Short mmCIF file of C-alpha atoms in Angstrom, two decimals:
data_model
loop_
_atom_site.label_atom_id
_atom_site.label_comp_id
_atom_site.label_asym_id
_atom_site.label_seq_id
_atom_site.Cartn_x
_atom_site.Cartn_y
_atom_site.Cartn_z
CA MET A 30 -5.35 -18.42 1.62
CA VAL A 31 -8.34 -16.17 1.12
CA ILE A 32 -10.04 -15.51 -2.21
CA PHE A 33 -10.89 -11.83 -2.50
CA MET A 34 -14.60 -11.01 -2.48
CA PHE A 35 -15.74 -8.18 -4.70
CA ARG A 36 -18.71 -9.41 -6.73
CA LYS A 37 -22.29 -8.34 -6.05
CA SER A 38 -23.31 -11.70 -4.66
CA ASP A 39 -20.42 -11.98 -2.18
CA MET A 40 -20.31 -10.99 1.47
CA ASN A 41 -17.51 -8.71 2.65
CA THR A 42 -17.21 -10.36 6.07
CA TYR A 43 -16.54 -14.03 6.69
CA LYS A 44 -15.07 -16.38 9.28
CA ALA A 45 -11.61 -17.93 9.08
CA GLU A 46 -9.70 -20.27 11.37
CA VAL A 47 -6.54 -19.05 13.11
CA VAL A 48 -4.13 -21.44 14.83
CA CYS A 49 -1.98 -19.96 17.61
CA HIS A 50 1.69 -20.56 16.82
CA ASN A 51 2.48 -20.70 20.56
CA CYS A 52 -0.13 -23.02 22.13
CA GLY A 53 -1.89 -24.43 19.06
CA LYS A 54 -5.39 -23.23 20.00
CA LYS A 55 -7.73 -22.94 17.02
CA GLU A 56 -10.16 -20.03 16.89
CA LYS A 57 -12.67 -18.62 14.46
CA VAL A 58 -12.16 -14.93 13.66
CA HIS A 59 -14.14 -12.49 11.56
CA ILE A 60 -12.27 -11.29 8.49
CA HIS A 61 -13.29 -8.11 6.70
CA ALA A 62 -12.42 -8.30 3.01
CA LEU A 63 -13.52 -4.68 2.58
CA LEU A 64 -12.12 -2.14 5.04
CA ASP A 65 -14.04 1.10 4.60
CA THR A 66 -13.12 3.98 6.91
CA ALA A 67 -16.52 5.59 6.24
CA LYS A 68 -18.24 2.65 7.95
CA ASP A 69 -15.69 2.25 10.74
CA ALA A 70 -13.62 5.30 11.70
CA SER A 71 -11.27 3.17 13.81
CA ILE A 72 -9.91 1.28 10.80
CA GLU A 73 -7.26 3.87 9.93
CA GLY A 74 -5.94 3.82 13.51
CA GLN A 75 -5.92 0.02 13.53
CA LEU A 76 -3.93 0.05 10.29
CA PHE A 77 -1.26 2.43 11.60
CA THR A 78 -0.89 0.59 14.92
CA GLY A 79 -0.75 -2.84 13.26
CA LYS A 80 -3.89 -4.12 15.00
CA LEU A 81 -5.74 -4.57 11.72
CA PHE A 82 -3.76 -7.67 10.86
CA ARG A 83 -3.10 -8.99 14.36
CA HIS A 84 -4.88 -11.66 16.39
CA THR A 85 -4.34 -12.33 20.10
CA CYS A 86 -4.91 -15.88 21.32
CA SER A 87 -7.69 -16.10 23.92
CA ARG A 88 -5.85 -18.88 25.76
CA CYS A 89 -2.20 -17.81 26.03
CA HIS A 90 -2.63 -14.18 24.90
CA THR A 91 0.14 -14.49 22.31
CA PRO A 92 -0.27 -11.98 19.46
CA GLN A 93 0.41 -13.01 15.89
CA ASN A 94 0.01 -11.48 12.47
CA MET A 95 -2.70 -12.63 10.09
CA LEU A 96 -2.39 -12.55 6.32
CA TYR A 97 -5.57 -12.09 4.33
CA THR A 98 -6.54 -10.47 1.09
CA CYS A 99 -8.49 -7.26 1.54
CA MET A 100 -9.34 -3.90 0.05
CA TYR A 101 -8.89 -0.65 2.01
CA HIS A 102 -10.98 2.41 1.13
CA ASP A 103 -10.63 5.92 2.52
CA GLY A 104 -13.28 8.10 0.91
CA SER A 105 -12.00 11.28 2.56
CA LYS A 106 -8.70 10.88 0.68
CA ASN A 107 -10.12 9.11 -2.41
CA LEU A 108 -7.79 6.18 -1.81
CA LEU A 109 -8.42 2.54 -2.75
CA LEU A 110 -5.77 -0.03 -1.81
CA GLY A 111 -5.79 -3.70 -2.75
CA TYR A 112 -3.70 -6.11 -0.68
CA PRO A 113 -3.53 -9.70 -2.04
CA ASP A 114 -1.91 -12.44 0.03
CA ASN A 115 -1.62 -14.98 -2.81
CA GLU A 116 -1.08 -15.09 -6.56
CA LYS A 117 -4.70 -15.85 -7.47
CA ASP A 118 -6.00 -12.88 -5.51
CA TYR A 119 -3.27 -10.69 -6.97
CA GLU A 120 -4.43 -11.54 -10.48
CA GLU A 121 -8.07 -10.75 -9.61
CA LEU A 122 -7.22 -7.50 -7.83
CA SER A 123 -5.02 -6.46 -10.72
CA LEU A 124 -7.91 -6.97 -13.13
CA VAL A 125 -10.28 -4.99 -10.91
CA LEU A 126 -7.98 -2.04 -10.13
CA ASN A 127 -6.78 -1.82 -13.72
CA ARG A 128 -10.46 -1.67 -14.77
CA ARG A 129 -10.25 -4.86 -16.82
CA TYR A 130 -13.02 -6.67 -14.99
CA HIS A 131 -16.64 -6.66 -16.15
CA ARG A 132 -18.06 -3.67 -14.33
CA ASP A 133 -21.62 -5.04 -14.27
CA GLU A 134 -20.41 -7.88 -12.02
CA LEU A 135 -18.92 -5.56 -9.41
CA ASP A 136 -20.60 -3.88 -6.47
CA ASP A 137 -21.99 -0.41 -7.32
CA ALA A 138 -19.91 1.28 -4.61
CA LEU A 139 -16.73 -0.38 -5.88
CA ASN A 140 -17.47 0.77 -9.42
CA LYS A 141 -17.78 4.35 -8.13
CA TRP A 142 -14.52 4.09 -6.19
CA LEU A 143 -12.70 2.81 -9.27
CA ASP A 144 -13.72 6.02 -11.07
CA THR A 145 -12.91 8.48 -8.28
CA CYS A 146 -10.06 7.02 -6.25
CA THR A 147 -6.32 6.69 -6.54
CA ARG A 148 -5.99 2.92 -7.07
CA ARG A 149 -3.02 0.99 -5.75
CA ILE A 150 -1.95 -2.63 -5.21
CA VAL A 151 0.37 -3.15 -2.23
CA SER A 152 2.48 -6.18 -1.41
CA SER A 153 2.73 -5.92 2.38
CA GLN A 154 1.05 -4.49 5.44
CA SER A 155 3.91 -1.96 5.76
CA ASP A 156 3.29 -0.79 2.20
CA MET A 157 -0.41 -0.37 2.98
CA GLN A 158 0.44 1.74 6.03
CA GLU A 159 2.81 3.86 3.96
CA LYS A 160 0.29 4.50 1.17
CA ALA A 161 -2.38 5.47 3.71
CA LEU A 162 0.03 7.88 5.44
CA ILE A 163 1.03 9.49 2.14
CA ALA A 164 -2.65 9.97 1.25
CA ARG A 165 -3.37 11.45 4.68
CA LEU A 166 -0.67 14.07 4.05
CA GLU A 167 -2.11 14.71 0.56
CA LEU A 168 1.16 13.79 -1.15
CA ASP A 169 1.79 11.88 -4.38
CA ASP A 170 3.17 8.39 -3.70
CA ARG A 171 4.90 8.42 -7.11
CA ILE A 172 6.98 11.44 -6.07
CA ILE A 173 7.71 9.69 -2.78
CA GLU A 174 9.05 6.63 -4.64
CA ILE A 175 11.23 8.86 -6.82
CA GLY A 176 12.42 10.54 -3.62
CA LYS A 177 13.44 7.14 -2.25
CA TYR A 178 15.51 6.50 -5.36
CA VAL A 179 17.25 9.89 -5.22
CA THR A 180 17.98 9.95 -1.49
CA GLY A 181 18.89 6.26 -1.40
CA ASP A 182 21.51 6.76 -4.11
CA MET A 183 22.94 9.76 -2.25
CA ALA A 184 23.12 7.75 0.99
CA LYS A 185 24.97 4.91 -0.72
CA ILE A 186 27.52 7.33 -2.16
CA GLN A 187 28.15 8.80 1.29
CA SER A 188 28.31 5.39 2.98
CA GLN A 189 29.44 2.68 0.56
CA ASP A 190 28.93 -0.06 3.14
CA LEU A 191 25.27 0.84 3.58
CA LYS A 192 22.89 -1.94 2.54
CA ILE A 193 19.34 -0.84 1.76
CA ASP A 194 16.73 -3.57 1.31
CA HIS A 195 13.76 -1.25 1.61
CA MET A 196 12.89 2.33 2.47
CA TYR A 197 9.73 3.51 4.17
CA PHE A 198 8.33 7.02 4.16
CA ASN A 199 7.59 8.61 7.54
CA THR A 200 7.15 12.03 9.10
CA ALA A 201 9.59 14.07 11.18
CA GLU A 202 9.08 17.12 13.38
CA ASP A 203 10.15 19.56 10.67
CA GLY A 204 9.48 17.52 7.54
CA TYR A 205 9.70 14.00 6.24
CA LEU A 206 12.18 11.13 6.33
CA PHE A 207 12.84 7.66 4.97
CA LEU A 208 13.46 4.74 7.31
CA ILE A 209 16.18 2.39 6.03
CA GLN A 210 15.53 -1.33 6.38
CA SER A 211 18.39 -3.81 6.07
CA GLY A 212 17.40 -7.42 6.57
CA ASP A 213 14.65 -7.41 9.18
CA GLN A 214 15.93 -4.35 11.00
CA ILE A 215 15.49 -0.60 10.66
CA VAL A 216 19.12 0.56 10.66
CA GLY A 217 18.80 4.29 10.08
CA GLU A 218 16.93 7.15 8.51
CA ILE A 219 17.45 9.72 5.75
CA PRO A 220 15.94 13.23 5.91
CA PHE A 221 13.58 14.09 3.05
CA THR A 222 12.76 17.77 3.04
CA LYS A 223 9.52 19.29 1.85
CA GLU A 224 11.61 21.46 -0.46
CA LEU A 225 13.08 18.39 -2.18
CA TYR A 226 9.60 16.90 -2.51
CA GLN A 227 8.37 20.09 -4.18
CA THR A 228 11.39 20.19 -6.50
CA LEU A 229 10.82 16.60 -7.62
CA GLU A 230 7.10 17.24 -8.05
CA GLU A 231 7.68 20.30 -10.25
CA HIS A 232 10.22 18.44 -12.39
CA TYR A 233 8.34 15.17 -12.90
CA LYS A 234 4.71 16.33 -12.85
CA PRO A 235 4.52 16.79 -16.67
CA PHE A 236 5.74 13.21 -17.17
CA LEU A 237 3.18 11.81 -14.70
CA GLN A 238 0.07 13.19 -16.36
CA ASP A 239 -0.55 10.09 -18.49
CA ASP A 240 0.60 7.57 -15.88
CA ASP A 241 -2.21 5.25 -14.76
CA SER A 242 -0.14 2.62 -12.94
CA VAL A 243 -1.60 0.90 -9.88
CA GLU A 244 1.67 -0.65 -8.65
CA ILE A 245 3.95 2.16 -7.51
CA ASP A 246 7.17 0.71 -6.15
CA GLN A 247 10.87 0.44 -6.91
CA VAL A 248 10.25 -1.42 -10.17
CA TRP A 249 7.84 1.28 -11.30
CA THR A 250 10.38 3.99 -10.38
CA MET A 251 13.19 2.44 -12.43
CA ASP A 252 10.90 2.02 -15.44
CA PHE A 253 9.45 5.52 -15.12
CA LEU A 254 12.84 7.24 -14.81
CA ALA A 255 14.14 5.31 -17.83
CA LYS A 256 11.18 6.57 -19.87
CA VAL A 257 11.75 10.14 -18.69
CA LYS A 258 15.41 9.92 -19.67
CA GLU A 259 14.45 8.63 -23.11
CA LYS A 260 11.90 11.41 -23.66
CA SER A 261 14.36 14.05 -22.50
CA ALA A 262 17.22 12.85 -24.72
#
């Protein structure tokens, strides 16, 4: 468990102990609570390849994932992602990203990012990768989540035995797609055309103008669509 560091007096890098699940070797590793692509251009690549949250044992060379609370900032895309790995850090990150924390206690750079960036809380490393990819393509993650809902429903109608636990946005040669996860496996994919994205964006954009949510996921989508239906009735 790692307590997120965001106050002026805190350091953004610290040491933590990792125990290899294969041979039991204990090692000290440097953890970066703040991942800023402006200071390290390799961070985005490490995120997409999975290396950002992976440690390889120096004795048996077994790789394993590490869970730690962090904040990811991409100034070129005005994106600020908070990833908590425990309930306490979630509560603190929620206060910060919802601008309910005392601003005079926060780092000056973080205060600036809160004013200029799209702010999101993610619940997994995969969600962090997805949000970063969506920002790279200059798309709206809220429209992407609505797209998941629409295409997922269509896929279930066409294949009633299809079980969808999660859907992840990805790119294709001629557009976009959603990867379908069932259990721990990716079991298929659903095309998501740029035309459908644009149609959804045009339709829902007026309803999104006052939305300031930082948790954009399936729960948000269901709530948002219910509100749209109520306003349109």
